[in-house]
PDB file of C-alpha atoms in Angstrom:
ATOM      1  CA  UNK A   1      -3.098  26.175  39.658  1.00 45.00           C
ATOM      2  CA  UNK A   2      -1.162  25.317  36.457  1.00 38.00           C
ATOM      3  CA  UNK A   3      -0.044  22.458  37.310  1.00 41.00           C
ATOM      4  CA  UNK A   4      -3.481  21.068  38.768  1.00 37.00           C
ATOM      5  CA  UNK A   5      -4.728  22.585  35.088  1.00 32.00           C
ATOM      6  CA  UNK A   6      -1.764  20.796  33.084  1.00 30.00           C
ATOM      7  CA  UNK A   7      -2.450  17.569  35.368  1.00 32.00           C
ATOM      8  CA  UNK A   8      -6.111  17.914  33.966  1.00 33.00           C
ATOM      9  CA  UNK A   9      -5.044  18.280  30.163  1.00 29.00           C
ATOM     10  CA  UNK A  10      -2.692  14.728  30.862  1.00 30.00           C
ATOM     11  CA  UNK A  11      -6.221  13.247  32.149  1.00 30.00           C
ATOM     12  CA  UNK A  12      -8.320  14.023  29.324  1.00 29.00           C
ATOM     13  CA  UNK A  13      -5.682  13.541  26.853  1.00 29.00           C
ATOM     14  CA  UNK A  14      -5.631  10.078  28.976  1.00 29.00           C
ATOM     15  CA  UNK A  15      -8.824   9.090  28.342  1.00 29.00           C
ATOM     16  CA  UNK A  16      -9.142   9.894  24.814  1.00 31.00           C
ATOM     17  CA  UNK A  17      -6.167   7.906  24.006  1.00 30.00           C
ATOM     18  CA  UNK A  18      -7.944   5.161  25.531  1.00 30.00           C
ATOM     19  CA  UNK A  19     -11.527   5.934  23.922  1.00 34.00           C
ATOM     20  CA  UNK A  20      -9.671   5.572  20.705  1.00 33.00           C
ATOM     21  CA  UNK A  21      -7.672   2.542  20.936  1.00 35.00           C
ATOM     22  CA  UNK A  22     -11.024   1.273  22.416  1.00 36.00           C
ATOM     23  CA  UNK A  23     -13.090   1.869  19.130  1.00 36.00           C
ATOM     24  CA  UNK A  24     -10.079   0.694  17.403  1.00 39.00           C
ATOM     25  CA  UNK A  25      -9.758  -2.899  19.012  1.00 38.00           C
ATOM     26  CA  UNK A  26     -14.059  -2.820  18.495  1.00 39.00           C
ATOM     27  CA  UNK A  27     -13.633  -2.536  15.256  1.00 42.00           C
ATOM     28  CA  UNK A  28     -11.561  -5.200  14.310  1.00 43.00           C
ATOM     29  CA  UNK A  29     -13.703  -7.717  15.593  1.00 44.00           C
ATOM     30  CA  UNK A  30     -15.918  -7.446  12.773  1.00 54.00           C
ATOM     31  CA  UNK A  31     -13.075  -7.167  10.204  1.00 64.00           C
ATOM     32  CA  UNK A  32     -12.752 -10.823   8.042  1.00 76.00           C
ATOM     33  CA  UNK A  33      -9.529 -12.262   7.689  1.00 88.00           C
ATOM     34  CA  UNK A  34      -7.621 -11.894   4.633  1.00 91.00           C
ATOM     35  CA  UNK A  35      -9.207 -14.312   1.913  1.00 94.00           C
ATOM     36  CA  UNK A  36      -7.679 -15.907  -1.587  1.00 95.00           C
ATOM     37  CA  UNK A  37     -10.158 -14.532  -4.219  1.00 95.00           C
ATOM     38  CA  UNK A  38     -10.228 -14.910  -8.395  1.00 95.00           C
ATOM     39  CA  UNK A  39      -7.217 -13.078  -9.601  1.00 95.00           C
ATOM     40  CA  UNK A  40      -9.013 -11.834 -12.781  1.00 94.00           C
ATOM     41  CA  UNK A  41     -11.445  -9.117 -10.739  1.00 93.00           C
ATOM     42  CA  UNK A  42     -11.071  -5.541 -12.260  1.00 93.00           C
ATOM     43  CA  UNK A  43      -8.999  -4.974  -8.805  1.00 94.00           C
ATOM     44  CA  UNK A  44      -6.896  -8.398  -8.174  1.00 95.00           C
ATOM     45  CA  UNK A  45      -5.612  -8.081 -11.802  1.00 95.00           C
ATOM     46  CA  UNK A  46      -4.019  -4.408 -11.231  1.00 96.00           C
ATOM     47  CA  UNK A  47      -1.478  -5.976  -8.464  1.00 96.00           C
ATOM     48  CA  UNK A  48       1.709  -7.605  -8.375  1.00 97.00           C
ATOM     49  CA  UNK A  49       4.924  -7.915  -7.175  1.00 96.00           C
ATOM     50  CA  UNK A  50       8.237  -5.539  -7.655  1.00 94.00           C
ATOM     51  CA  UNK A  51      12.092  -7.142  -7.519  1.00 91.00           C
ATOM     52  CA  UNK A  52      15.139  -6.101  -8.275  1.00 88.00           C
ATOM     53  CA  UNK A  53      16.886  -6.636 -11.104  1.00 82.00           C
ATOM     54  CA  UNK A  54      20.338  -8.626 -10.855  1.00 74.00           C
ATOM     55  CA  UNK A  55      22.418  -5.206 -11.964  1.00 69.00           C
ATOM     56  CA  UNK A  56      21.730  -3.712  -8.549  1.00 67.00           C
ATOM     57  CA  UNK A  57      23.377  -6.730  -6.812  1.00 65.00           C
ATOM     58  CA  UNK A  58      26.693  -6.499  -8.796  1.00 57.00           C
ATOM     59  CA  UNK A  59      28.753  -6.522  -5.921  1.00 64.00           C
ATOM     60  CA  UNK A  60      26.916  -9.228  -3.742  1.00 65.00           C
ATOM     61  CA  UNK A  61      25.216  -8.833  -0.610  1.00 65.00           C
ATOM     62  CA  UNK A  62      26.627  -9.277   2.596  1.00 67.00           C
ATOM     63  CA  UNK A  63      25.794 -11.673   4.358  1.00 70.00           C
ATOM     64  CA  UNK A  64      23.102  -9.967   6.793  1.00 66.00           C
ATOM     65  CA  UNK A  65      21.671  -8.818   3.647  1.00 68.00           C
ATOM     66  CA  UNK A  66      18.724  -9.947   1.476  1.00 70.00           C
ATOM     67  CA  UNK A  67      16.799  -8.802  -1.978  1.00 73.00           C
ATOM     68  CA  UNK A  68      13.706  -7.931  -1.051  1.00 79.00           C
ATOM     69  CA  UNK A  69      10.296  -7.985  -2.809  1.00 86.00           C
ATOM     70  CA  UNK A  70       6.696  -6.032  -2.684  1.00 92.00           C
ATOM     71  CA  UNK A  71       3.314  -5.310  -4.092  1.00 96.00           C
ATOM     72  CA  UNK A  72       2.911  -2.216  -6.478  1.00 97.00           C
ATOM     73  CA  UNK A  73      -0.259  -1.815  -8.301  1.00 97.00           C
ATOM     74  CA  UNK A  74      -1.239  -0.815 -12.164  1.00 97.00           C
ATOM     75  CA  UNK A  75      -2.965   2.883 -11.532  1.00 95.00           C
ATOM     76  CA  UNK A  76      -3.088   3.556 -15.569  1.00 93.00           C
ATOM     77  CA  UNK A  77      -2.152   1.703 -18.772  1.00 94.00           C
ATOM     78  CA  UNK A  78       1.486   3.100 -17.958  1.00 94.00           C
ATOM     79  CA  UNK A  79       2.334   3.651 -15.113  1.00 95.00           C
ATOM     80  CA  UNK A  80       1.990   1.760 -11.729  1.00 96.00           C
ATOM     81  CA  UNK A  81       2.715   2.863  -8.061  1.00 97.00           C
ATOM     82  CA  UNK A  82       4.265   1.647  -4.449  1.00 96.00           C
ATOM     83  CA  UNK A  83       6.453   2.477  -1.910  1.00 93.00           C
ATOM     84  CA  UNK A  84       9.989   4.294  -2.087  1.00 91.00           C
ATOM     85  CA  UNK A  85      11.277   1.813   0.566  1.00 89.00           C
ATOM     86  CA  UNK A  86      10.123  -0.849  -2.034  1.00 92.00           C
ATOM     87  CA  UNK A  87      11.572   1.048  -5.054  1.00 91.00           C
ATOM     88  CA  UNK A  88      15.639   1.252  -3.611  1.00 88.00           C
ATOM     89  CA  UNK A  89      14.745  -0.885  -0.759  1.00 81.00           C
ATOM     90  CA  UNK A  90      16.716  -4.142   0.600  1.00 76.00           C
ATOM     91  CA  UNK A  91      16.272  -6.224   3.930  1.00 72.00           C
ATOM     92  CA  UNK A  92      18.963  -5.972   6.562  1.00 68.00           C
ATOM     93  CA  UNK A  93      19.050  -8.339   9.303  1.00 67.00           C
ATOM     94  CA  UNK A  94      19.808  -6.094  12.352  1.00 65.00           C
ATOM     95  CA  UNK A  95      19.559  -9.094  15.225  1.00 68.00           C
ATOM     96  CA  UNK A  96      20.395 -12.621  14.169  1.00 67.00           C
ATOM     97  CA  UNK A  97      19.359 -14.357  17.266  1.00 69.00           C
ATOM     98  CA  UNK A  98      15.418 -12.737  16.800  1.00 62.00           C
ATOM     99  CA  UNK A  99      16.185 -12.200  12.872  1.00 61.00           C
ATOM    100  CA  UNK A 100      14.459  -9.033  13.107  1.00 60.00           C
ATOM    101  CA  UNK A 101      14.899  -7.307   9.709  1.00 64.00           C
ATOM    102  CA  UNK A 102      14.805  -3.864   8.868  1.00 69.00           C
ATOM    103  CA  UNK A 103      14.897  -1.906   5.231  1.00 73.00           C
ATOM    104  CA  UNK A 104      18.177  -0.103   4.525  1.00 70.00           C
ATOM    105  CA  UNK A 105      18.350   1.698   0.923  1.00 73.00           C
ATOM    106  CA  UNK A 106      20.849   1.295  -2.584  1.00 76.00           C
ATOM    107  CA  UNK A 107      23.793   4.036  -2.582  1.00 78.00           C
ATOM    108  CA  UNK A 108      22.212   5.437  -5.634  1.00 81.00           C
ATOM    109  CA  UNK A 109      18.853   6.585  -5.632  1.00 84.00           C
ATOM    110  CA  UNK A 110      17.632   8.241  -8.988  1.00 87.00           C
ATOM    111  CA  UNK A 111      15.036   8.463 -11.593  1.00 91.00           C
ATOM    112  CA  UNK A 112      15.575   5.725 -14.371  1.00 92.00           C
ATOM    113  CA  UNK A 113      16.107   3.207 -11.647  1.00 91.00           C
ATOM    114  CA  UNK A 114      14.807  -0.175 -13.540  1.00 93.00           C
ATOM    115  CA  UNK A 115      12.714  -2.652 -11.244  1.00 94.00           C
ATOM    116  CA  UNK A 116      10.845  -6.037 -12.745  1.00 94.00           C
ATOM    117  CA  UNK A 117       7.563  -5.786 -11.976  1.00 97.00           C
ATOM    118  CA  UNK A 118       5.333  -9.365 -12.383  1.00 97.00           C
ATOM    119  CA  UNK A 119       1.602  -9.240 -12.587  1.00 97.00           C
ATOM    120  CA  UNK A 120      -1.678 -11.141 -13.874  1.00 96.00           C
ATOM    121  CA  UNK A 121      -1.558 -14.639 -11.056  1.00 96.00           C
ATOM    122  CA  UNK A 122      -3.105 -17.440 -12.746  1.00 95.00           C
ATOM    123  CA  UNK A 123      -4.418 -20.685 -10.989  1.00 93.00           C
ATOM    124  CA  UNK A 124      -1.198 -22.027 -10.693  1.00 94.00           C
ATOM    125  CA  UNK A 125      -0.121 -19.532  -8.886  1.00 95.00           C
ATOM    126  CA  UNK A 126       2.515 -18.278 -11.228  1.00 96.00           C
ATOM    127  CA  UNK A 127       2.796 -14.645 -12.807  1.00 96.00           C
ATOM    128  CA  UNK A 128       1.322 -14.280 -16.502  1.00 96.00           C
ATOM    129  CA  UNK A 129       3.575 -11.052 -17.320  1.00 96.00           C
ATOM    130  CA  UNK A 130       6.534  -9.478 -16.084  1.00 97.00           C
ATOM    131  CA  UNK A 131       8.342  -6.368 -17.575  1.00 96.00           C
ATOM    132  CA  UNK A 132      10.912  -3.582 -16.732  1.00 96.00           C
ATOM    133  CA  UNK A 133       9.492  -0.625 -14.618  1.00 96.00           C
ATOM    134  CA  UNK A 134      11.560   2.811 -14.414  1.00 95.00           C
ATOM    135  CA  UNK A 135      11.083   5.183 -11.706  1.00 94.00           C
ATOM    136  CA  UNK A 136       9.735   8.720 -12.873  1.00 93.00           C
ATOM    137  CA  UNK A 137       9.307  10.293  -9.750  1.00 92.00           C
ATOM    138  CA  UNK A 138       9.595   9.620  -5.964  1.00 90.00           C
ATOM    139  CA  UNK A 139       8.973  11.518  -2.893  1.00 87.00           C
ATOM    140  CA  UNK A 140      11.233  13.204  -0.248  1.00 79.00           C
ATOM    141  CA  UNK A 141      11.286   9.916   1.699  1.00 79.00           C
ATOM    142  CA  UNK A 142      12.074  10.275   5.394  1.00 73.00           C
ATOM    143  CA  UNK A 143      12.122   7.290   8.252  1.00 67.00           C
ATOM    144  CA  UNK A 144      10.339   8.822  11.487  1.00 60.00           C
ATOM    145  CA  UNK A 145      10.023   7.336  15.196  1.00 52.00           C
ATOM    146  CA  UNK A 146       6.713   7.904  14.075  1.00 51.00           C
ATOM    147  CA  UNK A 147       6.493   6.164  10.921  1.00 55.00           C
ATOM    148  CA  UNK A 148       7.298   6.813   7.142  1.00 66.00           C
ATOM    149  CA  UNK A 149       7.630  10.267   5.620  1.00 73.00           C
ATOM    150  CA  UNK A 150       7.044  10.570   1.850  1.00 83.00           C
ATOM    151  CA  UNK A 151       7.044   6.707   0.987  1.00 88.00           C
ATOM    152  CA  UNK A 152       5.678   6.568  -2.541  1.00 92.00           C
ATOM    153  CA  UNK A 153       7.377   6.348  -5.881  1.00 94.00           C
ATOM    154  CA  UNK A 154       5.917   6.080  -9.349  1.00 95.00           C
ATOM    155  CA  UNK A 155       6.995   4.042 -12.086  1.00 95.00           C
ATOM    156  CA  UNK A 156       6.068   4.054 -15.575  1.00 95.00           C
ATOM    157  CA  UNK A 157       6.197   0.544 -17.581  1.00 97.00           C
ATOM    158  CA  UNK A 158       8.483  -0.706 -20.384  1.00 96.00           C
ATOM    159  CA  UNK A 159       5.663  -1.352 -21.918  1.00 95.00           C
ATOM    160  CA  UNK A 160       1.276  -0.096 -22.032  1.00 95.00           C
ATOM    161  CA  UNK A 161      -1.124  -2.221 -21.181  1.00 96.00           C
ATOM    162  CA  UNK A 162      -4.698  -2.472 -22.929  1.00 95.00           C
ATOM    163  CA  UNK A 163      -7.026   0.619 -21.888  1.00 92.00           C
ATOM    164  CA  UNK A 164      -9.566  -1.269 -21.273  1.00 91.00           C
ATOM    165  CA  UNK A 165      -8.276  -3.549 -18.830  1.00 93.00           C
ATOM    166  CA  UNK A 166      -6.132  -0.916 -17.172  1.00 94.00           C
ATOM    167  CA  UNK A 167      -8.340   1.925 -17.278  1.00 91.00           C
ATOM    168  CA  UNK A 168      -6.338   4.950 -15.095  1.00 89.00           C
ATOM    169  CA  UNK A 169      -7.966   3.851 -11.640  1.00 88.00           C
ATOM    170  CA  UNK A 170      -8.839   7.070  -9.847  1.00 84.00           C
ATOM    171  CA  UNK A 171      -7.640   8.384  -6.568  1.00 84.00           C
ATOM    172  CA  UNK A 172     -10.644  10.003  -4.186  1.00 77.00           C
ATOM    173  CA  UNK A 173      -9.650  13.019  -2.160  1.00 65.00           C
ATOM    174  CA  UNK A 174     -12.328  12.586   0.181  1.00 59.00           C
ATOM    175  CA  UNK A 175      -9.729  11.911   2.902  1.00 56.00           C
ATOM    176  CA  UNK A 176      -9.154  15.886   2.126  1.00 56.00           C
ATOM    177  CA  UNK A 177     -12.174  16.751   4.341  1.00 59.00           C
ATOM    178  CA  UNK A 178     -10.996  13.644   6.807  1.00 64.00           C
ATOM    179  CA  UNK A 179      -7.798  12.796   8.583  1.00 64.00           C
ATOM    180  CA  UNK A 180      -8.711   9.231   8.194  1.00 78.00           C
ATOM    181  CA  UNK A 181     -10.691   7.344   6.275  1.00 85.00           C
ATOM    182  CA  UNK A 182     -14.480   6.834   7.948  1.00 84.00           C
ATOM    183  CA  UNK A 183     -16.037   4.230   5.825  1.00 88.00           C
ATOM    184  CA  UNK A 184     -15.589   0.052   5.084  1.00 93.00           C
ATOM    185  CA  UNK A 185     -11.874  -0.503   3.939  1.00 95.00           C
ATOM    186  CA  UNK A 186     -10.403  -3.195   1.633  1.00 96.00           C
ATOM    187  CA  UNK A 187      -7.201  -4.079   1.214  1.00 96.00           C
ATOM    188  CA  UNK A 188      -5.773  -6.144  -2.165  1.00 97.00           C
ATOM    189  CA  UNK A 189      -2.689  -7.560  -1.846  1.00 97.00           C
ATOM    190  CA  UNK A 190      -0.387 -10.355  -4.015  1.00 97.00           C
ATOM    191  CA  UNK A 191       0.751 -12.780  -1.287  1.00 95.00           C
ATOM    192  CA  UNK A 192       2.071 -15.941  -0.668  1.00 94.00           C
ATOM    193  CA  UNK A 193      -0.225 -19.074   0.150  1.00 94.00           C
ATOM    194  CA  UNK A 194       0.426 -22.126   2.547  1.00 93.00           C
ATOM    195  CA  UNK A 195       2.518 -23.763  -0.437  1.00 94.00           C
ATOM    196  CA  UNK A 196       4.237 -20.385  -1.280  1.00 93.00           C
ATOM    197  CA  UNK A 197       2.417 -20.127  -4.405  1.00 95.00           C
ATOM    198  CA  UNK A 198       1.651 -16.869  -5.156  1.00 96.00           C
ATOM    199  CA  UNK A 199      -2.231 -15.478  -4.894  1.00 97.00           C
ATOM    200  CA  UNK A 200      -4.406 -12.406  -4.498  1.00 97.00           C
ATOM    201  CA  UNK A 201      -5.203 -11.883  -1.152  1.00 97.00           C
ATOM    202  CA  UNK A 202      -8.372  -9.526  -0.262  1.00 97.00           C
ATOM    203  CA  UNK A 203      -9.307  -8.595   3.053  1.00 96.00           C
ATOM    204  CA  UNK A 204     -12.784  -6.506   3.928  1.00 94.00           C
ATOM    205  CA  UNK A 205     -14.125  -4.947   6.833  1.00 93.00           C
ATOM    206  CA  UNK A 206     -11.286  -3.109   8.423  1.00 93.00           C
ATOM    207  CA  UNK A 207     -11.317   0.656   9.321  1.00 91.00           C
ATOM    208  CA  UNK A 208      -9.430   3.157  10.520  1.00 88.00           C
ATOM    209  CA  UNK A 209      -8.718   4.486  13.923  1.00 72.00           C
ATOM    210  CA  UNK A 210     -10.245   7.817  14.489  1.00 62.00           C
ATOM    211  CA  UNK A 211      -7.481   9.850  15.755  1.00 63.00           C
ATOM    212  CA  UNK A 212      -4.318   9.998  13.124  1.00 60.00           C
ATOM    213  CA  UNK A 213      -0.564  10.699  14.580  1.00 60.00           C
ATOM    214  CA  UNK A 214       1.448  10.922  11.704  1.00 66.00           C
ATOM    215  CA  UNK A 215       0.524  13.690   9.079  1.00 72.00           C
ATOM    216  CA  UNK A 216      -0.087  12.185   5.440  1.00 82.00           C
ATOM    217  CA  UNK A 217      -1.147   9.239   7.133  1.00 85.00           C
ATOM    218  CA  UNK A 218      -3.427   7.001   8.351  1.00 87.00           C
ATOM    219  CA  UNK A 219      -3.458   3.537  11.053  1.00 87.00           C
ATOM    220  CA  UNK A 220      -5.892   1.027  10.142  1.00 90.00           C
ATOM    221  CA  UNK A 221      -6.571  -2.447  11.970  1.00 92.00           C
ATOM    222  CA  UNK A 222      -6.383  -4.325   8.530  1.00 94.00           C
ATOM    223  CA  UNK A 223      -3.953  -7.523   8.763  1.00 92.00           C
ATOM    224  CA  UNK A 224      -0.080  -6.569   7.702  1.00 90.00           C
ATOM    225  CA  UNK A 225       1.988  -9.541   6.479  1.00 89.00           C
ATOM    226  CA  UNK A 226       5.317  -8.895   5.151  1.00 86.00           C
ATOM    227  CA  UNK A 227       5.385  -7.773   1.468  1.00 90.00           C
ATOM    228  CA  UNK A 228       2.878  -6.019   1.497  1.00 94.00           C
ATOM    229  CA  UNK A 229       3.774  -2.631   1.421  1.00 93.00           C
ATOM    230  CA  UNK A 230       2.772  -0.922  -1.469  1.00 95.00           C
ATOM    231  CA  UNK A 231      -0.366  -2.444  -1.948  1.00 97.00           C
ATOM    232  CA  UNK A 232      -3.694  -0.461  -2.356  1.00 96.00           C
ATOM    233  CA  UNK A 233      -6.482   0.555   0.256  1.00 95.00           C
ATOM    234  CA  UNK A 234      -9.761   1.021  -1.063  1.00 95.00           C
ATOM    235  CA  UNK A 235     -12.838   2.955   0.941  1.00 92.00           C
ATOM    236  CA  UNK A 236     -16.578   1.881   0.389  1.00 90.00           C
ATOM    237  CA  UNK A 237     -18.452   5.463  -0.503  1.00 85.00           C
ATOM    238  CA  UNK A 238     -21.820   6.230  -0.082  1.00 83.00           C
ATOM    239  CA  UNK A 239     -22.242   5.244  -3.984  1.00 85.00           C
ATOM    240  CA  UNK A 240     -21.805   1.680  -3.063  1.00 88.00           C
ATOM    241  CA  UNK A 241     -18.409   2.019  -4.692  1.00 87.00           C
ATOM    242  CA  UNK A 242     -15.108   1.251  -3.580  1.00 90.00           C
ATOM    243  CA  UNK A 243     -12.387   4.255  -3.784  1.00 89.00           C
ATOM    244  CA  UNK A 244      -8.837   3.877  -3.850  1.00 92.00           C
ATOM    245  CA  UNK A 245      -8.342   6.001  -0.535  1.00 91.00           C
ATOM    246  CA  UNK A 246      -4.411   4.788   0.373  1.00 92.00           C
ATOM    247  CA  UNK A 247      -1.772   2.816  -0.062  1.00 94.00           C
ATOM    248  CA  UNK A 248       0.431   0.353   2.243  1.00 94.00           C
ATOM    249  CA  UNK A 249       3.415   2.044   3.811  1.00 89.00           C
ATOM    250  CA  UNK A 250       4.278  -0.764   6.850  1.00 84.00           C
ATOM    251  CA  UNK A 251       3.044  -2.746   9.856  1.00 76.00           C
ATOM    252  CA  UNK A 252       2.230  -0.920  13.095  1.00 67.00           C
ATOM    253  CA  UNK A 253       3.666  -1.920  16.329  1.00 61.00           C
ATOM    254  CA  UNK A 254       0.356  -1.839  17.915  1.00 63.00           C
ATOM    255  CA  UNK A 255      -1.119  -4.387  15.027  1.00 71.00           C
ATOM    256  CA  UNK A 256      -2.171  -3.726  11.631  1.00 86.00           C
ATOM    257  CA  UNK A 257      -1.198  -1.076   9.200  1.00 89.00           C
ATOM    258  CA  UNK A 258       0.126   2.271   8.594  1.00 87.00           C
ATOM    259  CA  UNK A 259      -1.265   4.258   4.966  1.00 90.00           C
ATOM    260  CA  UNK A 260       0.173   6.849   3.028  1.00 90.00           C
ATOM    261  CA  UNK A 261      -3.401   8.521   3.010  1.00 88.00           C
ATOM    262  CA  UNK A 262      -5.099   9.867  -0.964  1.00 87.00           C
ATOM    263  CA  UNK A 263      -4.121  13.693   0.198  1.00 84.00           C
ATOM    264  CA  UNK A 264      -0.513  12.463   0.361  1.00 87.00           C
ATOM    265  CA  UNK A 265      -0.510  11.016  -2.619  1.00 89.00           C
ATOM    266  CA  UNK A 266      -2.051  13.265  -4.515  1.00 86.00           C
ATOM    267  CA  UNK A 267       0.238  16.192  -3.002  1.00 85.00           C
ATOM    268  CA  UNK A 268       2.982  14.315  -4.357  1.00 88.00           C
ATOM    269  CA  UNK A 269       1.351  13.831  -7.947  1.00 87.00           C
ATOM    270  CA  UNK A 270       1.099  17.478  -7.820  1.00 84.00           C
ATOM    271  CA  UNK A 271       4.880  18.162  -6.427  1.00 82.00           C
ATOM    272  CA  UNK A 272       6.058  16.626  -9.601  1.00 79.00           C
ATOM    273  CA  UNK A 273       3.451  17.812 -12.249  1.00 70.00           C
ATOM    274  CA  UNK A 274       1.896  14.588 -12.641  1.00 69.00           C
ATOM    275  CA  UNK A 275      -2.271  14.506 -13.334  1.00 63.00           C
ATOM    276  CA  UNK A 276      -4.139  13.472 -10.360  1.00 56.00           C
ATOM    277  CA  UNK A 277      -6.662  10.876 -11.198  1.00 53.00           C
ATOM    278  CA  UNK A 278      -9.154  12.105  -8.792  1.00 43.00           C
ATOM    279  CA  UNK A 279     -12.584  10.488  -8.565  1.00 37.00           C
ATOM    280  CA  UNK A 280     -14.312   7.340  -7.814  1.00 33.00           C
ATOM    281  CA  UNK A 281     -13.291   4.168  -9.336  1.00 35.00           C
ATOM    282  CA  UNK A 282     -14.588   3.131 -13.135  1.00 34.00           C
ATOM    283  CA  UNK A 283     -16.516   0.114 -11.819  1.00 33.00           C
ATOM    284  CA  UNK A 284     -19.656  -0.301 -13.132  1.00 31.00           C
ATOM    285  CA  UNK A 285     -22.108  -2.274 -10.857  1.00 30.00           C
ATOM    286  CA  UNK A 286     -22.834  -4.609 -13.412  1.00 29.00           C
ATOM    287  CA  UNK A 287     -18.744  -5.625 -12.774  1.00 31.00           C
ATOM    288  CA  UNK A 288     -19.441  -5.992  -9.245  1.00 28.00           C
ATOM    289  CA  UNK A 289     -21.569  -8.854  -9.169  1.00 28.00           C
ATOM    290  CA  UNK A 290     -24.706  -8.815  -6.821  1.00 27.00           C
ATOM    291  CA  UNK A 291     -24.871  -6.107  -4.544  1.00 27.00           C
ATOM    292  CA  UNK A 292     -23.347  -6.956  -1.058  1.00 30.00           C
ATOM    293  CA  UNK A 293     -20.075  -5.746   0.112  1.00 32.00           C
ATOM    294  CA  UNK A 294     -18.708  -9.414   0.540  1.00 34.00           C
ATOM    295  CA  UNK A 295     -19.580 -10.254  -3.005  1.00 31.00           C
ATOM    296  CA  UNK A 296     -17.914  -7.401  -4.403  1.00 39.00           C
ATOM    297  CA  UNK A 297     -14.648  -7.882  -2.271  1.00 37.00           C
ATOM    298  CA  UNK A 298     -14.845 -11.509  -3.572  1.00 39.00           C
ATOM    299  CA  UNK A 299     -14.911 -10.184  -6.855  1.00 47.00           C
ATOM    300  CA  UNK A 300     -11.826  -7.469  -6.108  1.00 65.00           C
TER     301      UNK A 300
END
């Protein structure tokens, strides 16, 4: 009897599995693919791109080893955010027949660690600004069969940007109530075009999966192209606002992304006595342009 019972738990287990990656390949049907978009939106202008400085690379890199670069994104006049990986991170080439790359980490991991971080694309595709970044806190990073543990890492900037501009963009803690996201997601990332120029990339549309497998995150069927960890995910609310609801952590095996979700994040904000910004972001609808969803992702 318990094992006809246990062989009925594997069955049902079965078929939600399968209702969910169902909704989850339904979904991204009506998802649009990531676009170019003006790189002066209150959004597009809060991203950019982290490297290393020289100093870390003293020593040289062997030879199935490469610098590595990512998105991290302005949160406040001072400070700006992304992933730990991306923060000590370098590419190690782990098969050079498939060149299949993983990221391996620096011997020294501390605060003070100095990145560059460049920002503000203009129609060239060039970066307007770049300054020195110092890490002030980062999580207790762990690497996981099922994904990333702990990948965020705050940095606060050589120098402050204009409060206006760079308003502190607020984090919502709906996902509190949630383990996923429900609503419309947007993703803003800095990528590379055709002509490797860089570029803001936006894509709208995408949601999550319903069912969650990894605790203080969440899988989302938004496109993944390398460098993009660390970039933000934004949720439509009910205000016809978007909400800064995640943040990039890697590609999934099974296609799109995995998130560090907003009660993550704001868990480690807490861990390390650092104000959670907690609320919907400062966009006025007059900033958005006229009231569709595409428009305003247009105008990220």
């Amino acid at each position: 009897m318990k094992a006809q019972k246990t062989l009925q738990l594997m069955k049902t287990s079965s078929i939600a599995i399968i209702n969910v990656l169902a909704i989850f390949v339904t979904i991204s049907a009506t998802a649009q693919s990531r676009q170019i978009v003006d790189p002066n939106g209150p959004l597009a202008r809060r991203t950019g791109i982290i490297t290393q400085n020289d100093g870390v690379y003293a020593d040289g890199l062997p030879e199935n080893e490469f610098r590595m670069s990512a998105n991290a994104t302005i949160i406040s006049p001072c400070r700006i955010i992304t992933n730990f990986h991306v923060a000590f991170g370098k590419s190690k080439r782990v098969n050079p027949t498939t060149k299949v790359e993983k990221v391996v980490f620096f011997k020294k991991i501390e605060k003070g660690h100095e990145v560059n971080f460049s920002f503000g694309v203009d129609a060239n595709g060039n970066f307007k600004r770049t300054m020195k970044a110092r890490v002030i806190a980062f999580d207790n990073f762990s690497k996981t069969d099922a994904g990333l543990r702990g990948d965020q890492t705050l940095l606060e900037l050589e120098e402050c940007l204009d409060e206006k501009e760079f308003a502190q963009l607020d984090l919502s803690m709906a996902e509190a109530k949630t383990p996923v996201p429900v609503g419309e997601l947007m993703t803003v990332s800095v990528g590379l075009d055709e002509d490797g120029k860089h570029r803001v990339f936006v894509q709208q549309g995408c949601r999550s999966a319903v069912l969650t497998l990894h605790t203080g995150t969440f899988p989302a069927n938004c496109e993944s192209v390398p460098g993009m960890s660390g970039s933000l995910i934004y949720e439509m609310g009910a205000d016809n606002q978007w909400h800064w609801t995640g943040m990039v952590a890697n590609g999934s095996r099974a296609g799109g992304l995995v998130a560090v979700n907003a009660k993550a994040i704001s868990e480690f904000f807490a861990k390390y006595s650092i104000d959670t910004p907690v609320g919907i972001l400062p966009l006025a609808n007059e900033d958005r342009g006229p009231q569709s969803t595409q428009s305003a992702a247009l105008g990220a």
